[in-house]
XYZ file of C-alpha atoms in Angstrom:
763
model
C 19.531 -6.932 -11.693
C 17.569 -6.326 -15.035
C 17.291 -9.916 -16.020
C 15.256 -10.462 -12.680
C 12.813 -7.695 -13.885
C 12.762 -8.733 -17.346
C 9.295 -10.514 -17.153
C 7.724 -7.520 -15.626
C 9.214 -5.266 -18.244
C 8.108 -7.427 -20.902
C 4.560 -7.829 -19.441
C 4.297 -3.743 -19.447
C 5.497 -3.570 -23.124
C 2.924 -6.189 -24.037
C 0.006 -4.638 -21.985
C 0.568 -1.260 -23.336
C 0.717 -2.354 -27.020
C -2.424 -4.335 -26.602
C -4.468 -2.493 -24.461
C -3.294 1.109 -24.978
C -2.006 1.092 -28.533
C 1.225 2.299 -27.174
C 4.841 1.222 -27.826
C 8.161 3.176 -27.041
C 10.608 4.669 -29.505
C 12.506 6.630 -26.903
C 12.779 5.693 -23.292
C 14.344 7.175 -19.950
C 14.784 4.992 -16.882
C 13.015 6.784 -13.914
C 15.816 5.473 -11.444
C 18.674 5.994 -14.029
C 19.479 2.424 -12.675
C 21.234 0.646 -15.642
C 23.300 -2.581 -16.073
C 24.537 -4.151 -19.220
C 21.874 -6.684 -19.717
C 19.362 -3.814 -19.400
C 21.094 -1.661 -21.993
C 21.643 -4.256 -24.469
C 18.055 -5.290 -24.174
C 17.013 -1.786 -24.983
C 19.322 -1.763 -27.913
C 17.433 -4.623 -29.423
C 13.900 -3.071 -29.135
C 14.043 0.741 -29.323
C 16.436 3.086 -30.769
C 16.773 6.001 -28.392
C 17.694 5.903 -24.665
C 17.950 8.893 -22.454
C 19.420 7.373 -19.263
C 22.928 8.836 -18.927
C 22.892 10.671 -15.675
C 26.409 11.830 -15.774
C 28.204 12.143 -13.041
C 25.888 10.326 -10.715
C 27.244 7.432 -8.678
C 25.447 6.284 -5.513
C 24.210 3.354 -3.773
C 20.422 2.883 -3.167
C 18.452 0.653 -1.076
C 21.301 -0.288 1.254
C 18.838 -1.993 3.659
C 17.326 -4.337 1.241
C 18.293 -7.709 0.133
C 20.125 -6.248 -2.808
C 22.088 -3.021 -2.910
C 21.356 -1.406 -6.215
C 24.199 0.846 -7.645
C 23.595 4.017 -9.989
C 26.895 4.712 -11.531
C 27.245 6.965 -14.653
C 30.718 8.206 -13.734
C 32.350 7.009 -16.745
C 29.742 8.376 -19.190
C 30.024 11.000 -21.589
C 29.568 14.523 -19.796
C 28.675 16.254 -22.921
C 25.214 16.215 -24.478
C 26.243 14.387 -27.638
C 24.206 11.222 -28.092
C 26.436 7.936 -28.232
C 26.285 4.160 -29.157
C 26.821 2.316 -25.915
C 29.514 -0.395 -25.763
C 27.638 -3.937 -25.106
C 30.458 -4.549 -22.500
C 29.854 -1.227 -20.702
C 26.755 0.740 -20.927
C 28.633 4.050 -19.900
C 30.991 4.309 -22.513
C 30.736 4.553 -26.444
C 30.685 1.353 -28.337
C 29.301 -0.204 -31.292
C 25.606 -0.998 -29.918
C 22.652 -0.404 -32.307
C 20.879 1.999 -29.982
C 21.633 5.230 -28.856
C 21.808 6.923 -25.442
C 21.800 10.579 -24.302
C 22.631 12.530 -21.201
C 19.584 13.585 -19.038
C 19.040 15.924 -16.284
C 15.981 16.814 -14.092
C 14.554 20.288 -14.631
C 14.820 21.115 -11.025
C 18.542 20.691 -10.867
C 19.544 22.275 -14.033
C 21.912 25.431 -13.420
C 22.513 28.319 -15.653
C 26.255 27.290 -16.151
C 25.156 23.980 -17.795
C 22.811 25.636 -20.131
C 25.487 27.962 -20.976
C 27.894 25.228 -21.777
C 25.560 23.619 -24.085
C 25.095 27.010 -25.982
C 28.831 27.564 -26.036
C 29.543 24.090 -27.612
C 26.811 24.812 -30.131
C 28.337 28.066 -30.933
C 31.622 26.019 -31.619
C 29.298 23.985 -34.041
C 28.747 20.898 -31.793
C 25.167 19.612 -32.306
C 23.667 18.144 -29.203
C 20.368 16.759 -27.728
C 19.920 17.720 -24.114
C 17.157 15.726 -22.248
C 15.715 17.828 -19.712
C 12.957 16.001 -17.843
C 10.411 16.232 -15.153
C 7.230 14.457 -13.915
C 4.081 15.872 -14.524
C 2.531 15.017 -10.980
C 5.507 16.787 -9.397
C 4.133 19.795 -7.511
C 6.735 22.095 -8.798
C 6.756 20.672 -12.219
C 5.328 23.972 -13.961
C 7.617 26.184 -11.818
C 10.829 24.266 -12.717
C 9.718 24.301 -16.365
C 9.441 28.091 -16.436
C 12.821 28.428 -14.492
C 14.512 26.111 -17.134
C 12.939 28.033 -19.729
C 14.375 31.355 -18.483
C 17.874 29.806 -18.174
C 17.760 28.552 -21.869
C 16.547 32.101 -23.176
C 19.367 33.773 -21.159
C 21.968 31.665 -22.817
C 20.348 32.208 -26.196
C 20.676 35.993 -25.580
C 24.615 35.232 -24.835
C 24.911 33.104 -27.831
C 22.363 34.222 -30.475
C 23.711 32.266 -33.426
C 22.842 28.487 -32.260
C 19.394 27.453 -32.953
C 17.423 25.344 -30.278
C 14.223 23.640 -30.382
C 11.866 22.052 -27.862
C 10.478 18.605 -28.744
C 9.865 14.951 -28.373
C 12.887 12.853 -27.693
C 12.421 10.865 -30.892
C 12.078 14.042 -32.977
C 15.039 15.507 -31.257
C 17.128 12.376 -32.336
C 15.905 12.404 -35.672
C 16.822 16.001 -36.112
C 20.320 15.369 -34.662
C 20.768 12.501 -36.997
C 19.481 14.565 -39.859
C 17.052 12.047 -40.865
C 15.120 12.631 -43.926
C 12.909 9.493 -43.748
C 9.688 10.363 -41.844
C 7.699 7.507 -43.297
C 6.666 4.544 -41.108
C 7.425 1.012 -42.469
C 4.546 -0.705 -44.039
C 3.803 -3.686 -41.951
C 1.751 -6.688 -42.992
C 0.596 -9.546 -40.695
C -1.065 -12.745 -41.909
C -2.459 -15.207 -39.534
C -2.218 -18.895 -40.219
C -3.979 -21.648 -38.395
C -2.748 -25.144 -38.042
C -4.006 -27.798 -35.465
C -5.617 -25.391 -33.174
C -2.654 -23.092 -33.169
C -2.056 -19.934 -35.103
C 1.127 -18.471 -36.601
C 1.806 -14.979 -37.756
C 3.694 -14.375 -41.147
C 5.225 -10.668 -40.877
C 6.685 -8.739 -43.616
C 7.926 -5.025 -43.733
C 9.023 -2.913 -46.878
C 12.144 -1.902 -45.328
C 14.570 -2.979 -42.546
C 13.744 -2.316 -39.059
C 15.657 -1.403 -35.956
C 14.621 -4.345 -33.709
C 16.167 -7.969 -34.203
C 12.653 -9.101 -34.926
C 9.195 -7.555 -34.855
C 7.867 -7.064 -31.398
C 4.809 -9.684 -31.248
C 2.529 -9.936 -28.105
C -0.658 -11.732 -27.378
C -3.351 -11.677 -24.818
C -5.441 -14.502 -24.139
C -8.970 -14.819 -22.290
C -7.008 -15.556 -18.859
C -5.377 -11.945 -19.104
C -1.887 -13.364 -19.831
C 0.308 -11.381 -21.813
C 2.838 -13.375 -23.897
C 5.655 -12.135 -26.127
C 6.184 -14.402 -29.250
C 9.449 -14.992 -30.549
C 10.045 -14.923 -34.418
C 12.183 -16.794 -37.025
C 13.710 -14.737 -39.922
C 12.282 -16.105 -43.193
C 13.682 -13.451 -45.678
C 15.221 -10.107 -45.769
C 12.241 -8.253 -44.019
C 10.147 -11.384 -43.204
C 9.548 -13.239 -40.226
C 7.437 -16.084 -38.913
C 6.183 -15.964 -35.351
C 5.968 -18.929 -32.876
C 2.455 -20.361 -32.350
C -0.147 -19.560 -29.779
C -3.317 -21.183 -28.859
C -6.347 -19.715 -30.952
C -8.918 -21.110 -28.913
C -8.095 -18.767 -25.930
C -6.839 -15.853 -28.038
C -8.251 -12.461 -27.047
C -5.784 -10.047 -29.122
C -2.648 -9.906 -30.712
C -0.353 -6.872 -31.055
C 2.632 -5.820 -33.461
C 5.196 -3.242 -33.448
C 8.178 -2.286 -35.640
C 10.306 0.485 -35.664
C 12.827 1.359 -38.740
C 16.196 2.602 -38.344
C 15.273 6.182 -38.331
C 12.798 5.564 -35.291
C 9.337 5.660 -37.345
C 7.017 3.454 -35.646
C 4.140 1.052 -36.990
C 1.679 -0.756 -34.792
C -1.056 -3.009 -35.694
C -3.556 -4.869 -33.481
C -5.952 -7.704 -34.228
C -8.874 -8.315 -32.103
C -10.286 -11.866 -31.754
C -12.652 -10.839 -29.005
C -14.240 -7.272 -28.377
C -12.489 -4.909 -25.911
C -14.034 -4.803 -22.461
C -16.723 -2.375 -22.496
C -17.608 0.176 -19.551
C -20.708 2.188 -18.878
C -19.570 4.891 -16.344
C -22.065 6.870 -14.354
C -21.460 9.869 -16.942
C -23.089 7.846 -19.681
C -26.768 9.505 -19.384
C -27.846 7.924 -22.565
C -27.273 4.392 -21.139
C -28.566 5.109 -17.669
C -32.108 5.606 -16.585
C -33.213 6.768 -12.957
C -36.232 4.634 -11.781
C -36.587 6.098 -8.229
C -34.684 8.031 -5.658
C -32.542 11.261 -6.165
C -29.314 10.515 -7.766
C -26.475 13.128 -7.429
C -23.089 13.056 -9.291
C -20.166 12.985 -6.921
C -16.500 13.751 -7.897
C -14.212 11.140 -6.329
C -10.754 10.579 -8.177
C -10.415 7.225 -6.487
C -13.321 6.024 -8.383
C -13.645 4.576 -11.989
C -13.170 7.795 -14.415
C -13.371 9.974 -11.070
C -17.018 10.193 -10.231
C -20.100 8.128 -9.055
C -23.756 8.515 -8.773
C -25.031 8.622 -5.255
C -28.565 8.219 -3.686
C -29.824 8.188 -0.192
C -32.363 5.248 0.162
C -35.848 6.321 0.907
C -38.137 3.983 3.055
C -41.002 4.177 0.544
C -39.625 4.741 -2.773
C -36.263 2.972 -2.351
C -33.222 3.813 -4.896
C -33.338 2.217 -8.404
C -31.502 2.768 -11.905
C -31.195 0.816 -14.938
C -27.770 0.590 -17.077
C -27.644 -0.487 -20.610
C -24.665 -2.759 -21.079
C -23.307 -2.764 -24.680
C -22.737 -6.085 -26.487
C -20.295 -5.714 -29.314
C -20.850 -9.046 -31.036
C -22.415 -12.283 -30.468
C -20.853 -14.386 -27.719
C -20.342 -15.013 -23.985
C -19.880 -12.097 -21.618
C -19.264 -11.629 -17.844
C -21.109 -8.681 -16.396
C -19.487 -6.834 -13.558
C -20.696 -3.857 -11.452
C -18.620 -1.437 -9.146
C -19.749 0.732 -6.247
C -17.873 3.796 -4.893
C -16.403 3.391 -1.497
C -18.654 5.470 0.945
C -19.837 5.292 4.552
C -23.264 3.424 5.247
C -23.498 1.832 1.694
C -26.628 -0.253 1.335
C -25.855 -4.049 2.021
C -28.961 -5.470 0.278
C -29.163 -4.998 -3.578
C -31.484 -6.599 -6.022
C -30.210 -6.729 -9.523
C -32.320 -7.976 -12.555
C -30.589 -8.674 -15.839
C -32.646 -8.781 -18.872
C -32.788 -8.505 -22.738
C -35.996 -6.872 -24.121
C -38.696 -8.459 -22.387
C -36.794 -11.750 -21.631
C -35.315 -12.055 -17.772
C -31.850 -13.553 -18.182
C -30.899 -13.678 -14.389
C -31.757 -12.485 -10.822
C -28.723 -11.691 -8.718
C -28.829 -10.643 -4.909
C -26.071 -8.822 -3.294
C -26.216 -9.332 0.464
C -24.020 -8.700 3.397
C -20.691 -6.846 3.116
C -20.441 -5.606 -0.426
C -16.926 -5.279 -1.629
C -16.739 -1.576 -2.574
C -14.426 -0.176 -5.294
C -14.118 -3.532 -6.795
C -15.463 -5.244 -9.951
C -18.274 -7.427 -8.347
C -19.320 -10.427 -10.693
C -22.933 -10.543 -11.595
C -23.448 -13.195 -14.194
C -22.378 -14.798 -17.417
C -24.499 -14.470 -20.323
C -24.653 -15.638 -24.038
C -25.953 -13.250 -26.475
C -26.911 -14.198 -30.209
C -26.874 -10.526 -31.437
C -25.819 -6.980 -30.390
C -28.870 -5.959 -28.579
C -28.024 -4.136 -25.258
C -28.516 -6.056 -21.966
C -30.515 -4.030 -19.289
C -29.159 -4.351 -15.737
C -31.572 -2.878 -13.135
C -30.001 -2.106 -9.636
C -32.472 -1.701 -6.848
C -32.692 -1.449 -3.176
C -35.153 -0.212 -0.559
C -37.557 -1.326 2.596
C -37.017 -0.149 6.058
C -33.819 -1.914 6.621
C -31.926 0.006 3.930
C -33.825 3.206 4.585
C -31.181 6.269 5.071
C -28.276 4.087 3.685
C -26.354 5.158 0.529
C -26.266 3.498 -2.939
C -22.954 4.786 -4.960
C -22.993 3.542 -8.398
C -19.854 3.798 -10.189
C -19.625 1.759 -13.416
C -20.641 -1.533 -15.207
C -18.325 -3.720 -17.014
C -18.902 -6.160 -19.973
C -16.109 -8.627 -20.552
C -15.781 -11.250 -23.305
C -12.791 -12.666 -21.461
C -14.992 -15.710 -20.450
C -12.967 -18.780 -19.155
C -14.407 -22.118 -17.990
C -12.190 -22.494 -14.986
C -9.330 -20.292 -13.488
C -7.778 -20.685 -10.060
C -6.743 -17.050 -8.845
C -5.043 -16.259 -5.408
C -4.628 -12.368 -4.895
C -1.218 -12.890 -3.297
C 0.990 -15.825 -3.735
C 3.047 -14.655 -0.529
C 1.505 -14.566 3.010
C 3.708 -12.513 5.444
C 2.244 -13.239 8.890
C 4.873 -11.102 10.680
C 5.414 -12.140 14.177
C 3.797 -15.250 15.464
C 4.108 -16.929 18.874
C 6.319 -19.924 19.250
C 4.663 -23.104 20.054
C 1.277 -21.386 19.891
C -1.222 -21.882 17.136
C -1.887 -18.974 14.752
C -4.629 -19.206 12.448
C -5.227 -17.376 9.054
C -6.561 -17.604 5.620
C -5.776 -17.379 2.036
C -8.543 -16.578 -0.425
C -8.828 -18.901 -3.498
C -11.194 -17.697 -6.275
C -12.522 -19.288 -9.248
C -12.514 -16.819 -12.052
C -14.257 -19.291 -14.471
C -17.894 -19.941 -15.223
C -17.756 -23.671 -14.325
C -17.113 -25.160 -10.847
C -13.333 -25.582 -10.038
C -12.167 -28.384 -7.993
C -9.256 -28.156 -5.763
C -7.860 -31.598 -5.648
C -4.950 -31.606 -3.196
C -3.016 -29.249 -0.971
C 0.397 -30.286 -0.008
C 2.810 -28.326 2.389
C 6.630 -28.089 2.144
C 7.780 -27.093 5.603
C 6.791 -28.106 9.247
C 5.046 -25.248 10.515
C 1.847 -24.708 8.242
C -1.274 -27.126 8.267
C -4.368 -26.963 6.344
C -7.356 -26.697 8.329
C -9.796 -27.801 5.928
C -11.174 -31.094 3.999
C -9.417 -31.489 0.818
C -10.819 -31.908 -1.963
C -13.529 -29.081 -2.283
C -15.277 -27.290 -4.877
C -15.402 -23.548 -5.610
C -18.373 -22.308 -7.509
C -18.468 -20.075 -10.690
C -16.694 -16.679 -9.706
C -16.785 -17.559 -6.080
C -14.114 -17.168 -3.384
C -13.063 -19.695 -0.902
C -11.320 -18.618 2.268
C -8.972 -21.566 2.882
C -8.359 -21.973 6.788
C -4.682 -22.472 7.781
C -2.681 -22.432 10.825
C 0.960 -22.231 11.904
C 2.430 -23.630 14.984
C 6.088 -22.914 15.002
C 8.305 -25.228 17.135
C 11.063 -22.922 17.486
C 12.076 -19.316 17.623
C 13.179 -17.355 14.456
C 12.246 -16.793 10.854
C 10.551 -19.692 8.735
C 9.123 -20.165 5.296
C 6.804 -22.772 4.139
C 5.366 -23.521 0.781
C 1.831 -24.380 0.075
C 1.201 -26.344 -3.457
C -2.498 -26.153 -4.494
C -3.566 -28.483 -7.113
C -6.831 -27.835 -9.049
C -8.910 -28.611 -12.371
C -7.594 -25.169 -13.668
C -6.581 -26.173 -17.243
C -3.800 -23.478 -17.377
C -2.449 -23.459 -14.087
C -2.785 -27.048 -12.462
C -0.316 -26.186 -9.485
C 0.211 -22.840 -7.918
C 2.425 -22.116 -4.910
C 1.463 -19.929 -1.946
C 4.808 -18.831 0.288
C 3.889 -18.670 3.928
C 6.641 -16.582 5.887
C 6.723 -15.732 9.655
C 8.944 -14.877 12.389
C 8.445 -17.117 15.497
C 8.889 -14.889 18.652
C 8.216 -15.431 22.535
C 4.554 -14.721 23.675
C 3.220 -11.423 22.966
C -0.398 -9.926 22.738
C -1.696 -7.229 20.885
C -4.789 -4.906 21.607
C -6.014 -2.775 18.772
C -8.591 0.091 18.811
C -11.081 -2.113 16.864
C -11.484 -4.364 19.751
C -14.449 -3.226 21.439
C -14.015 -5.688 24.398
C -10.607 -4.547 25.250
C -10.698 -0.777 24.205
C -12.593 1.827 25.555
C -12.914 5.573 25.180
C -14.185 8.534 27.130
C -14.479 12.009 25.720
C -15.117 12.413 21.751
C -13.000 10.422 19.402
C -12.915 9.891 15.619
C -11.466 7.509 13.136
C -8.562 8.796 11.163
C -7.492 8.400 7.677
C -4.014 7.352 8.883
C -3.353 4.044 10.526
C -0.313 1.903 11.684
C -1.898 -1.343 12.728
C -5.244 -2.718 11.789
C -7.857 -1.210 9.713
C -8.352 2.057 11.609
C -6.836 4.483 14.145
C -8.612 7.045 16.440
C -7.873 10.559 17.462
C -9.559 13.114 19.808
C -9.390 16.933 19.983
C -7.454 18.306 22.784
C -8.789 20.431 25.697
C -12.186 18.503 26.215
C -13.688 18.936 29.484
C -12.653 16.325 31.036
C -9.684 15.524 28.881
C -9.942 12.619 26.303
C -8.837 9.126 27.433
C -8.368 5.821 25.792
C -8.078 2.414 27.690
C -6.444 -0.702 26.537
C -6.972 -3.824 28.851
C -5.821 -7.474 28.363
C -5.479 -10.594 30.487
C -1.887 -11.926 30.343
C -1.679 -15.620 29.694
C 2.023 -16.098 30.879
C 3.891 -14.929 34.021
C 7.160 -12.802 33.151
C 8.648 -9.587 32.360
C 7.057 -7.527 29.624
C 8.141 -4.599 27.286
C 4.798 -2.544 27.014
C 4.687 -0.887 23.651
C 2.511 1.527 21.754
C 2.238 2.146 17.865
C 0.753 5.299 16.276
C 0.261 6.498 12.585
C 3.319 8.311 11.162
C 2.339 11.792 11.765
C 3.550 15.248 12.885
C 0.154 16.731 14.216
C 0.001 14.490 17.422
C 0.089 15.845 20.796
C 3.790 16.439 22.151
C 2.789 15.780 25.858
C 0.614 12.656 26.409
C 0.369 10.904 29.737
C 0.553 7.071 29.636
C -0.550 5.224 32.682
C 0.236 1.402 33.075
C -1.794 -0.600 35.672
C -1.876 -4.103 37.000
C -5.047 -5.247 38.511
C -6.115 -1.521 38.632
C -2.962 -0.851 40.554
C -0.908 1.950 38.941
C 2.736 0.586 38.368
C 4.388 3.331 36.084
C 3.389 6.368 33.991
C 5.505 8.084 31.419
C 4.856 11.268 29.173
C 5.275 10.820 25.469
C 5.705 13.136 22.490
C 3.337 11.046 20.057
C 5.257 12.408 16.986
C 8.524 10.856 18.101
C 9.094 7.520 16.084
C 5.631 7.446 15.108
C 4.918 4.522 12.696
C 6.763 2.385 14.868
C 6.535 0.420 18.068
C 7.682 2.707 20.844
C 8.489 0.948 24.327
C 6.633 2.931 27.380
C 7.817 0.628 30.273
C 8.970 -2.693 31.162
C 7.159 -4.549 33.860
C 6.693 -8.092 35.649
C 3.051 -9.298 35.059
C 1.617 -12.551 36.569
C -0.311 -14.801 34.414
C -4.266 -14.128 34.610
C -3.559 -10.411 35.680
C -5.169 -7.714 33.937
C -2.908 -5.240 32.296
C -4.002 -1.720 31.524
C -2.622 1.082 29.688
C -4.408 4.526 29.671
C -3.607 7.256 27.187
C -4.782 10.716 28.627
C -4.816 14.251 27.230
C -3.032 15.965 30.395
C -3.137 19.547 28.872
C 0.628 19.624 28.180
C 0.718 19.817 24.431
C 2.853 22.445 22.670
C 2.188 21.484 19.063
C -0.324 23.855 17.269
C -3.566 22.000 15.764
C -2.230 18.761 17.417
C -4.757 16.002 18.364
C -4.549 12.955 20.850
C -3.904 9.805 18.900
C -4.486 6.009 19.598
C -4.046 3.004 17.604
C -2.529 -0.352 19.098
C -0.854 -1.570 22.082
C 1.495 -4.526 22.417
C 2.736 -6.417 25.436
C 6.213 -8.363 24.386
C 7.325 -11.225 26.779
C 10.897 -10.814 27.274
C 11.592 -13.042 30.404
C 10.310 -15.537 32.739
C 11.576 -13.730 35.676
C 11.110 -10.338 37.140
C 13.694 -7.685 36.099
C 13.661 -5.922 39.389
C 13.779 -8.383 42.285
C 15.103 -7.101 45.654
C 18.770 -6.420 45.667
C 18.830 -5.639 41.978
C 20.860 -2.697 40.861
C 17.860 -1.373 38.930
C 15.795 -1.047 42.193
C 15.498 2.349 44.007
C 18.310 3.034 46.648
C 16.045 4.717 49.059
C 12.500 5.654 49.672
C 11.023 8.780 48.247
C 7.786 10.484 47.394
C 7.925 12.595 44.035
C 6.184 15.783 43.075
C 2.848 14.974 41.354
C 2.371 15.793 37.819
C 0.873 17.897 36.328
C 0.826 20.474 39.090
C -1.409 22.391 39.351
C -3.843 19.833 37.955
C -7.518 19.475 36.488
C -9.050 17.106 36.880
C -6.414 14.178 37.446
C -2.738 14.042 38.394
C -0.370 11.233 38.928
C 1.708 10.602 42.167
C 4.836 8.692 41.964
C 7.107 7.024 44.644
C 9.809 4.697 45.115
C 10.257 1.749 47.580
C 13.860 0.141 48.062
C 12.259 -2.705 50.125
C 9.115 -4.718 50.289
C 6.754 -2.656 52.412
C 3.306 -2.084 53.716
C 2.300 1.172 52.145
C -0.504 3.593 52.550
C -1.011 6.649 50.155
C -3.691 9.324 51.296
C -5.035 12.652 50.256
C -5.892 15.458 52.752
C -7.507 18.923 52.394
C -5.867 22.041 53.530
C -7.518 21.600 57.106
C -6.243 18.239 57.423
C -9.377 16.194 56.737
C -8.715 12.965 54.930
C -10.214 13.083 51.106
C -9.541 9.386 50.181
C -7.117 6.539 50.347
C -5.395 5.890 47.068
C -3.615 2.768 48.256
C -3.368 0.506 51.192
C -1.462 -2.679 51.153
C 1.921 -4.600 50.647
C 4.063 -3.638 47.629
C 7.479 -5.260 46.590
C 10.384 -3.062 45.978
C 10.336 -0.770 42.904
C 8.863 2.417 41.375
C 5.229 2.993 41.542
C 2.520 5.613 40.425
C -1.191 6.225 41.370
C -3.597 8.346 39.669
C -5.907 11.057 41.679
C -8.961 12.028 39.746
C -10.780 14.989 41.532
C -13.901 14.290 39.527
C -13.981 10.597 40.593
C -14.888 11.149 44.162
C -18.562 9.888 44.130
C -21.040 12.288 45.307
C -18.342 14.537 46.986
C -17.519 17.638 44.803
C -14.037 18.888 45.664
C -13.496 22.693 45.302
C -10.226 24.433 43.974
C -7.543 24.785 46.171
C -4.431 23.351 47.945
C -4.415 19.522 48.926
C -1.705 17.275 50.504
C -0.601 13.865 49.835
C 1.144 11.410 52.263
C 3.224 8.413 51.820
C 3.520 5.959 54.712
C 5.784 2.991 54.145
C 6.567 0.342 56.940
C 9.302 -2.073 55.908
C 8.501 -5.876 55.832
C 10.482 -7.663 58.445
C 11.232 -4.396 60.664
C 12.900 -1.103 60.249
C 12.314 2.512 60.257
C 8.964 3.626 58.917
C 9.091 6.234 56.055
C 6.763 9.310 56.027
C 6.650 12.065 53.329
C 4.174 14.757 52.618
C 3.887 16.876 49.582
C 1.505 19.876 48.528
C -0.389 19.933 45.248
C -2.806 22.362 43.732
C -6.322 21.747 42.189
C -7.734 24.266 39.841
C -11.101 23.501 38.112
């Protein structure tokens, strides 16, 4: 519902007014979603809405916690503006604001434009809101198409006049407004006991129930102030704390839709020095090149490769708007091999203010706090950034921008997310995680207590503790769920923050049976052969991998894991959502190096989700291994072999295919190898209806034994073995025909099973 979204909507209005000097007079909801609360709120703050999406009626987000309904089935089908009813936003009524029918430029038809012109030809004035989004790839194409449709209709009906214009201008023309003068807005601040009130007057009646008044404080909070009417065109706002006030913004619209805005700055705006500001940047050493990157601050950065002798260094002049306190921040672009040891000198004239060393993993593409300065005048501050030495030689420095902010607070607790969703955790097993708590203030912040509502989450740290100025503390926590199912706990963190003495963090998880995941980043459990690369796409963890097809030998990825609990497992894999993965990939599953199963997977099918490969019984302490192999069977043009993560899901404490089970093979069988012909490896599969002593051997065309693939007891089930012609030690196999033989002697007696099949090796 709108009321649940209202704080976000108000925040957006306030932030745009104060920071961007923008306030709406006309508005179109991007989803066309509407309810009476939303429409009635619009009718209080802005005159013109363009939300009518007749005849749309549909249900969206049917899988979410809430089903949102878009319904304009009762709204006017014509393009004539109407006052919505307070009780039903779709039908005409007596609300103060207006609503207008709208349609996306990609779906407009010639018949609709003809009907608009036909009505105009009968003397009916209309406003047709035809809209599109600038980032849409077909925006200009659709715009040209609609323009063509309109001119075709204009040729059929030459008498009506039409005009392209903004929504506000269109409504004013439709209303035949003669008043184009914005209201005169006067604001006077009045202080009392550390508070400030605003007396507001206009020279004419305004559309809003009261002036829109918003304030921003040094904690970067945006608040809308209510106003009390004190006369026909005068109001008094509620109070706000002057000591922490940064900005105030005021907006009024008269009944014709003419807008007046006013801003009052109590502190200067944040100042930014981008890498383009050549007058403010001096290169001291190194060769710096401008690189275009739209993910950066203002789409570019300066890049230098560190020289072992000269290093890399530049100086930036940070502007100071007025005397006062300022926080200095620097941002570096996100590049590979960025220098992780930077030396920053901050000075004013010949006076050194501070020395800052940035060492270790630097948080790229984020504002990094340097220091807080107190300036008595407007002389710029010099910030010199340097790196060098043998340890940094060959690395990259990617300077993006410098920020000077007057929003200095003594203490402020900040948690990047107040919702920690741990996903699946194992029942009765401890899972450790952290929540980062940052002090955005210049004085130390004390976390005085942490309490937990719920039985699953525990704090793994000594409390109280102190967080230094603009420092971050990773709070160690653990969950140990006692039963299966979803659970939610709440952390209450109390601190010396003067504004937010207690904050909440929600911890949510789903307690499930034992599972284990191996990611491609785990070097101890993940190995590759062939040439592999990091992919921009990922489904699990921080990265995923891909390899070109057709390498000699074929690329291979291997995941291994020691299983902690005896039972039956679903073996699953996940890959990034993609359409350019190999269509025919061989997956080989082994336990203690004995092949148990093999499957062929189209890696594009259900990509982005966990996909079950096989179900197998695994003993505690056994090594489970899954191999991903380019077997040469791909049919997708431009495809690659992909690898990301593997998961073993415990599903039962017993085996799923004990002897006598209907899931077991009914008879002995040796299956044709695949692929065949092969190069260099192939998989041989066979079935056992009973526990048997099994021998699998390979012979050449003359009957000489090449190798024994397996010799030992195996329980009933389906098995696969891999034969690799290039892994025969010093013996080099030539191309040609080979035979493989299965001998199975049933345990406890019975007829011995023999079977031999032919296969072709082609180098």
